[in-house]
Structures are given as structure tokens and as C-alpha cells.
PDB file of C-alpha atoms in Angstrom:
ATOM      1  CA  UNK A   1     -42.507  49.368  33.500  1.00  0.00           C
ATOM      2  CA  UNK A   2     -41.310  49.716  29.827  1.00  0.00           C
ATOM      3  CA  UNK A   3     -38.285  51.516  29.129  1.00  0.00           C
ATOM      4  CA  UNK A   4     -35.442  51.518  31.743  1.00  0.00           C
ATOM      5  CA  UNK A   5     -34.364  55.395  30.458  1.00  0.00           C
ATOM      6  CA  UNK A   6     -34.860  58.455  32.824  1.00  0.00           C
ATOM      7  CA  UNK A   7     -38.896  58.054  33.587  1.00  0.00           C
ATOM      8  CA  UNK A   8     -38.580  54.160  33.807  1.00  0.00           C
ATOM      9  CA  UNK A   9     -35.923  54.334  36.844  1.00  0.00           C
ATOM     10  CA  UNK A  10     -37.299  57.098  38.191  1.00  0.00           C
ATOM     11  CA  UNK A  11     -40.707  55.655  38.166  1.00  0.00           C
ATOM     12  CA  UNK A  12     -40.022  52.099  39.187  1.00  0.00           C
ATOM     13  CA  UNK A  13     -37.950  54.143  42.265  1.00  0.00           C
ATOM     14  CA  UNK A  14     -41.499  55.941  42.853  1.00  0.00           C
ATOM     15  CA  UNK A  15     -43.607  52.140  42.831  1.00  0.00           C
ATOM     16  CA  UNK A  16     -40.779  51.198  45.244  1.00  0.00           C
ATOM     17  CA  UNK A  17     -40.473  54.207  47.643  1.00  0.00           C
ATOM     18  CA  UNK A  18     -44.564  53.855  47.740  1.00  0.00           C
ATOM     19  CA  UNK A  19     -44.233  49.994  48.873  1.00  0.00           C
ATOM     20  CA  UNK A  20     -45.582  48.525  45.739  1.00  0.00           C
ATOM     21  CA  UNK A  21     -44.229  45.240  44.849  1.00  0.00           C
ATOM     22  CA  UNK A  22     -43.347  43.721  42.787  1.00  0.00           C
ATOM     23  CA  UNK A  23     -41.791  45.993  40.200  1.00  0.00           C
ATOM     24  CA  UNK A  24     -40.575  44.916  36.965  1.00  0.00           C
ATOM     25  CA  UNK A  25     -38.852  47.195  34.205  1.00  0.00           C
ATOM     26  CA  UNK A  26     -38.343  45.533  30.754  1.00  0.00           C
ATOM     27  CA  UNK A  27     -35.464  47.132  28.590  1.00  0.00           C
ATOM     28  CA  UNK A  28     -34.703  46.107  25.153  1.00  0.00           C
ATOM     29  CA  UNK A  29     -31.426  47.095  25.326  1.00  0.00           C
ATOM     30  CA  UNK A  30     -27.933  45.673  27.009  1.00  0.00           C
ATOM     31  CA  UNK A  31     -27.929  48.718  30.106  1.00  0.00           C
ATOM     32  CA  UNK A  32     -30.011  51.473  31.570  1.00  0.00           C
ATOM     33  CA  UNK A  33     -29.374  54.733  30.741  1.00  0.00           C
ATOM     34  CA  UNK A  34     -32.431  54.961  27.361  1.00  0.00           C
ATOM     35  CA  UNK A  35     -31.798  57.819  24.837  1.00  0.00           C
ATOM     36  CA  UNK A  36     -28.655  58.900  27.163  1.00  0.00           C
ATOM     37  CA  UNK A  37     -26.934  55.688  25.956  1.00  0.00           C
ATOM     38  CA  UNK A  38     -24.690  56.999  23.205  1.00  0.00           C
ATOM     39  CA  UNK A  39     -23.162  54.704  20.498  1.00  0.00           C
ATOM     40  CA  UNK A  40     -20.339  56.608  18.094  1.00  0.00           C
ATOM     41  CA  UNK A  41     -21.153  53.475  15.238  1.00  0.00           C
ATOM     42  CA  UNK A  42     -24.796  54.163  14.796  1.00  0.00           C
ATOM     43  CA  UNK A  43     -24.857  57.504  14.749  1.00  0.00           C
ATOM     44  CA  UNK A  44     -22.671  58.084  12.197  1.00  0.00           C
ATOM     45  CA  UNK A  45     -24.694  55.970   9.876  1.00  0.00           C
ATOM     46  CA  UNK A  46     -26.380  58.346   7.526  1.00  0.00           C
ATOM     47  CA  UNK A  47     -28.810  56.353   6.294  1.00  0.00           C
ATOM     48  CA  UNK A  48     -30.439  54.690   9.691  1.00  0.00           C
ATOM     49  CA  UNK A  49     -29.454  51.549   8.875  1.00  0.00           C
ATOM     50  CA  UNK A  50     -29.005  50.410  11.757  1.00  0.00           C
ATOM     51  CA  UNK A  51     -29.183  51.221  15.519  1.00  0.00           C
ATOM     52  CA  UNK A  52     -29.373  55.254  15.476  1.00  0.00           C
ATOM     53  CA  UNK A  53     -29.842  57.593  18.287  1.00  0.00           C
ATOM     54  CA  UNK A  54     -31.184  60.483  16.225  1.00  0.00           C
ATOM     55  CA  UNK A  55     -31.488  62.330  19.786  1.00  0.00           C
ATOM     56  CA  UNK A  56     -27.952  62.168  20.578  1.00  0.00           C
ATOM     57  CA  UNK A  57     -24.768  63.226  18.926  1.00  0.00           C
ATOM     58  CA  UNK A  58     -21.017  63.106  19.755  1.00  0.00           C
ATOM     59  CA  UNK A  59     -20.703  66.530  21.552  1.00  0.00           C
ATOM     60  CA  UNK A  60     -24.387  66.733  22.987  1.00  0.00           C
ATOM     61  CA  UNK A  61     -24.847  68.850  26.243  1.00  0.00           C
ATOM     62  CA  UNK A  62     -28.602  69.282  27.789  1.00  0.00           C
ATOM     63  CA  UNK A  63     -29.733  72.444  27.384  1.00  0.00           C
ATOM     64  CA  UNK A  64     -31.088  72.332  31.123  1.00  0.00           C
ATOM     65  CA  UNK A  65     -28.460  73.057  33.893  1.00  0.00           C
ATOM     66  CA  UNK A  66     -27.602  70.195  35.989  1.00  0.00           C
ATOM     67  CA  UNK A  67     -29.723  71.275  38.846  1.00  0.00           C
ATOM     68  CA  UNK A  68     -32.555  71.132  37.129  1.00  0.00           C
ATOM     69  CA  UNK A  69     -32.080  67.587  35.336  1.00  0.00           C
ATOM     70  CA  UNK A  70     -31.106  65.884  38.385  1.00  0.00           C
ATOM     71  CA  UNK A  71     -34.050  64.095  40.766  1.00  0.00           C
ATOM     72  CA  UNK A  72     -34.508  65.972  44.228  1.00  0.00           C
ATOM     73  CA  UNK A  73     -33.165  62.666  46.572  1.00  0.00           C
ATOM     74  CA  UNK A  74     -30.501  62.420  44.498  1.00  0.00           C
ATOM     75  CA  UNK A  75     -28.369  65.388  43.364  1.00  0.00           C
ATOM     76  CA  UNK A  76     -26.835  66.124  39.904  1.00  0.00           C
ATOM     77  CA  UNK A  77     -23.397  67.167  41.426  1.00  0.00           C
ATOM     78  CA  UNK A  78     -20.516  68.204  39.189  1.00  0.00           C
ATOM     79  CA  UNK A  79     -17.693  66.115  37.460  1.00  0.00           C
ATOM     80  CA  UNK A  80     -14.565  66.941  39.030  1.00  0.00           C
ATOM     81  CA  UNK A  81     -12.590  69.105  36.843  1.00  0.00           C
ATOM     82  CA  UNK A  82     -15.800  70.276  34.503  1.00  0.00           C
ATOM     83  CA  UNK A  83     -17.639  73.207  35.978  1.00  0.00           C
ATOM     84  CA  UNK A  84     -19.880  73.197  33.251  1.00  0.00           C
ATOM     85  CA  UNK A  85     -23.670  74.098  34.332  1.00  0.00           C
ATOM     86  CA  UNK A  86     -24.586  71.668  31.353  1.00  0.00           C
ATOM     87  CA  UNK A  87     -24.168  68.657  31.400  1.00  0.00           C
ATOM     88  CA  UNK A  88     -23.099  66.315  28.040  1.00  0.00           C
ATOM     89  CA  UNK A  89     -24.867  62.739  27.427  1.00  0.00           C
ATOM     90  CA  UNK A  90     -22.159  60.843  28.596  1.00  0.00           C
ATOM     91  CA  UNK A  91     -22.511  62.578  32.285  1.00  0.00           C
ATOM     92  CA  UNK A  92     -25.893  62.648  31.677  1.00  0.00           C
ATOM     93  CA  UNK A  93     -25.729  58.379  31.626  1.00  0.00           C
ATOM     94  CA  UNK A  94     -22.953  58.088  34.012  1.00  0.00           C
ATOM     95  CA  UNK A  95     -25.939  59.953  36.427  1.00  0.00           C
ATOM     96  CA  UNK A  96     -29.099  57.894  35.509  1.00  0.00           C
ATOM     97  CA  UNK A  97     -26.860  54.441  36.660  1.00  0.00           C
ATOM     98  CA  UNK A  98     -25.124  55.742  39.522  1.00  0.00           C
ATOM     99  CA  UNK A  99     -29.014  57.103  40.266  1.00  0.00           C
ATOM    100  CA  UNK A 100     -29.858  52.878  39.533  1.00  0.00           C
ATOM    101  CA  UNK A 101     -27.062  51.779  41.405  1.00  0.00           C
ATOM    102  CA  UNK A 102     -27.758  53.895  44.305  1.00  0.00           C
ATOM    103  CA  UNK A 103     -31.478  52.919  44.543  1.00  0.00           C
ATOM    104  CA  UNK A 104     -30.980  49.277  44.064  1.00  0.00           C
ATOM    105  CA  UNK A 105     -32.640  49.575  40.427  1.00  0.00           C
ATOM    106  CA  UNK A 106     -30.796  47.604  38.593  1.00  0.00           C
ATOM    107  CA  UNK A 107     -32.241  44.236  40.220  1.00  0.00           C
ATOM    108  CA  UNK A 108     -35.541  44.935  38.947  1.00  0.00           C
ATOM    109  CA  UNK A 109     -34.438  45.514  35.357  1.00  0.00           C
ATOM    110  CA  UNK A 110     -34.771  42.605  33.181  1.00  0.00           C
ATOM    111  CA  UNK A 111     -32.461  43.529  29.900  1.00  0.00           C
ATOM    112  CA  UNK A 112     -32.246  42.764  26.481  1.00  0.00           C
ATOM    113  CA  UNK A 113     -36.205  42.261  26.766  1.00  0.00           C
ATOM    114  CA  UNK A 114     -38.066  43.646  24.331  1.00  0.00           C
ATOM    115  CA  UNK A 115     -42.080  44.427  24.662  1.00  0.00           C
ATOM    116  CA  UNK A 116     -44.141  42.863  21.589  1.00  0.00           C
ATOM    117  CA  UNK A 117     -47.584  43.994  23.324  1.00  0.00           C
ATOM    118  CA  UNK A 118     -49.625  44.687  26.454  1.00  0.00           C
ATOM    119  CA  UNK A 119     -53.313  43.416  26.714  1.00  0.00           C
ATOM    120  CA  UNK A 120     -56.004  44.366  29.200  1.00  0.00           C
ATOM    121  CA  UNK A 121     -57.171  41.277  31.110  1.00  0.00           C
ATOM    122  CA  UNK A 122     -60.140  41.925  32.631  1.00  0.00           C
ATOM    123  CA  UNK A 123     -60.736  44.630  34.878  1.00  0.00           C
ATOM    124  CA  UNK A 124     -57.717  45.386  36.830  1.00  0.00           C
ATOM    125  CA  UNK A 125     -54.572  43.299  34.927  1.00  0.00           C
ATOM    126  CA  UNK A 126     -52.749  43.331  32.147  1.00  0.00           C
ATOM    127  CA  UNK A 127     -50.637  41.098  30.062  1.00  0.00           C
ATOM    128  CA  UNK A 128     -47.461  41.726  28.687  1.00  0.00           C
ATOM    129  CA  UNK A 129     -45.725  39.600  26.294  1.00  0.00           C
ATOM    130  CA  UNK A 130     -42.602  39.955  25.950  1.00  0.00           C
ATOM    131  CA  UNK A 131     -39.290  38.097  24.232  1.00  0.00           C
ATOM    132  CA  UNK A 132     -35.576  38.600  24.209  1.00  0.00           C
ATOM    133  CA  UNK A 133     -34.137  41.383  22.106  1.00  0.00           C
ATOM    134  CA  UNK A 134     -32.105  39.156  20.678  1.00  0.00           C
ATOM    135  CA  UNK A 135     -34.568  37.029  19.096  1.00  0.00           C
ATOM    136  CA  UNK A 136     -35.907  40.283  17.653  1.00  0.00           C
ATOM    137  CA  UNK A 137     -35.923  39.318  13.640  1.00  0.00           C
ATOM    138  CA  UNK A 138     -34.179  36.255  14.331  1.00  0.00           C
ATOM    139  CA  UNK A 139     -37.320  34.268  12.612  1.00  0.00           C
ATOM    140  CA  UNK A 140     -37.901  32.525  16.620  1.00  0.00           C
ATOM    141  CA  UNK A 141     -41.028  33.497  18.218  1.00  0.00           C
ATOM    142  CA  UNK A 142     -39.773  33.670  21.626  1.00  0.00           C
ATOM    143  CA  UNK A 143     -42.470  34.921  23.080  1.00  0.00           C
ATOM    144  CA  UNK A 144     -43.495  34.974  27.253  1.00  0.00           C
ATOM    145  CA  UNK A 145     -46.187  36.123  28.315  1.00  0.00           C
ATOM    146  CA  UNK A 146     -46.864  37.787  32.023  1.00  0.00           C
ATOM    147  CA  UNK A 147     -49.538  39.050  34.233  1.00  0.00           C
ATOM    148  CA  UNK A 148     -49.217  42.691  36.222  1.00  0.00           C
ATOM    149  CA  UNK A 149     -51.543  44.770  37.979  1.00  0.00           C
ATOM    150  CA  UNK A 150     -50.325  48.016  36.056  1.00  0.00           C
ATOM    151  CA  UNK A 151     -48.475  48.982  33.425  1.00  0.00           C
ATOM    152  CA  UNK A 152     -46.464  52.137  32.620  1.00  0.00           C
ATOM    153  CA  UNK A 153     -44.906  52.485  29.353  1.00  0.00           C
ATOM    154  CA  UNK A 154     -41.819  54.822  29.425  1.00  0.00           C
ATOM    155  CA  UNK A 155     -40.137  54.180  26.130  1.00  0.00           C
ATOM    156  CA  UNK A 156     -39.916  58.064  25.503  1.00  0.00           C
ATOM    157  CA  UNK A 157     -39.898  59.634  21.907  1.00  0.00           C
ATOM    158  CA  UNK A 158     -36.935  58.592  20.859  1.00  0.00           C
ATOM    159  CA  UNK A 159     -37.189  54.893  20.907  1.00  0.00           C
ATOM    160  CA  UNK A 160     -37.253  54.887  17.001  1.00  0.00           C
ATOM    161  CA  UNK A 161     -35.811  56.647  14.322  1.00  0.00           C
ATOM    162  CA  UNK A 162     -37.940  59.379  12.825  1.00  0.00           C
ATOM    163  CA  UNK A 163     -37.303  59.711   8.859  1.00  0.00           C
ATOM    164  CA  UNK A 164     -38.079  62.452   6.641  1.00  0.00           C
ATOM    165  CA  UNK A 165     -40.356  60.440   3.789  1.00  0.00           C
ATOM    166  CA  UNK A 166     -39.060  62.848   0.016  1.00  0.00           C
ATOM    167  CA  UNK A 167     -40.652  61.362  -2.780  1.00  0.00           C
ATOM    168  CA  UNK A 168     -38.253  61.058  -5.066  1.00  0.00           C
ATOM    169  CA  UNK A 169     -39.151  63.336  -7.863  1.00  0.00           C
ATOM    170  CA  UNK A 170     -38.866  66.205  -4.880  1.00  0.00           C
ATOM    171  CA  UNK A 171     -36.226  68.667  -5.666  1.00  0.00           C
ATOM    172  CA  UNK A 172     -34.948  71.349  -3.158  1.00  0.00           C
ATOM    173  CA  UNK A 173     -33.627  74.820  -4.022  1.00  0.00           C
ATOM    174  CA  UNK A 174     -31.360  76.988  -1.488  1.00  0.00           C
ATOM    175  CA  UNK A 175     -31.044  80.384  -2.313  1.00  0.00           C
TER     176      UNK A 175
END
């Protein structure tokens, strides 16, 4: 499994319930949680400098009630105190761990790893290489490489940064 967001848990959960072993999710970043995982530094950088959510903003709610964002063996119930149908990102994270925690998830994630590449090997494998996130840029190679029967890639949309390219002789009128 790649990605260790909404549809990573939830599938490794799925592998699990159906008695497939082992399971492995690699996550390049520090927690679970994917796109939910809100950080106040990077996105207020206007330029994308560094590492910015562009999905996610400081007051973000979903625009699906809780009911339907939560998974059916595991209920999106209500914050105490906030009645709100919909729920913001922060609940929204707070769910997708608990939902980890629950499930026993967490043992199968292997953080801070970041996917370089996935290779067919032969008819029914795969190889995924693989290398600490940290090492990303660092100029070290870092690089493992590992064998599975299947892979599912769950990195979502908003993995990177989407830019609007304006050449620069562009000029914009608002009437």
C-alpha cells in the first residue's frame, strides 16, 4: 500500500479483514492521517515553497455530513460539544487515527518512507523501492528495494502541489 491517508487505512483494513498477509503501507510522512494532516506553517506560504497542503486550509469543514464520511464498522460519531453535521479537518484526522488505532493499523505503517518506484517482476510480483523521507534531496541514495505480491497506490490527488504556470508577459483585467 502507498499512502497511509483515508483509502490506504481503509484498504490495508480490507487486505487484513480478508486474511491477506502480509500488509505493508509506506507513508512519506511522520503520521497517518494523508491530506487530513493540516500544518498552519505551510499553508500560509504563498509561494509553495515548501510543504503545502493546497487541499486544506485553517477553517476547512467537509462538505459531506459525518455520516456519510465515516466507514460503516466504524462510526463517525460527534465531538462532544460540536453538533455540527460537518465535520472540520482536524476531526476529520483525529477520526482516520482513532479508525488506525482501533484496527491495529498503525503496526503495519512504515513512516517517513517515501516510494521512488514500483516495477513489475514477472508475472505476479512487484518491486518497490523505496528510501527514507528524510534522505529525500539529501544527495544519499538510500534506496531498498522489496518484493510484494500486489500493489495499491493510494497517494490521492493531493500528494503534490498543483501550480497555475502564467507566463510572465500575461496580464489579467477584472472588471
Amino acid at each position: 500500500m502507498i499512502g497511509a491517508g483515508a483509502a490506504g487505512l481503509l484498504a490495508a483494513w480490507e487486505l487484513l479483514r480478508e486474511g491477506h498477509a502480509p500488509v505493508v503501507v509506506f507513508e512519506r510522512a511522520a503520521a497517518v492521517g494523508g491530506t487530513w494532516r493540516y500544518d498552519d506553517a505551510a499553508s500560509a506560504d504563498p509561494l509553495c515553497a515548501g510543504g503545502v497542503h493546497g487541499s486544506l486550509y485553517a477553517s476547512l469543514r467537509t462538505n459531506l455530513p459525518r455520516k456519510c464520511m465515516g466507514f460503516l464498522d466504524f462510526p463517525f460519531l460527534p465531538v462532544p460539544g460540536d453538533p455540527r453535521r460537518f465535520p472540520g479537518h482536524r476531526q476529520m484526522l483525529r477520526y482516520l487515527e482513532d479508525f488506525a488505532r482501533w484496527f491495529d493499523l498503525l503496526r503495519l505503517v512504515r513512516l517517513e518512507m517515501e516510494v521512488v518506484g514500483v516495477r513489475r517482476r514477472g508475472a505476479s510480483s512487484w518491486t518497490v523501492s523505496y528510501r527514507s523521507s528524510k534522505l529525500a534531496g539529501a544527495g544519499c541514495d538510500g534506496l531498498e528495494d522489496e518484493v510484494f505480491d500486489a500493489v495499491d497506490v493510494c497517494n490521492g490527488h493531493f500528494t503534490e502541489p498543483r501550480l497555475v504556470d502564467i507566463p510572465r508577459n500575461c496580464s489579467i483585467h477584472l472588471t
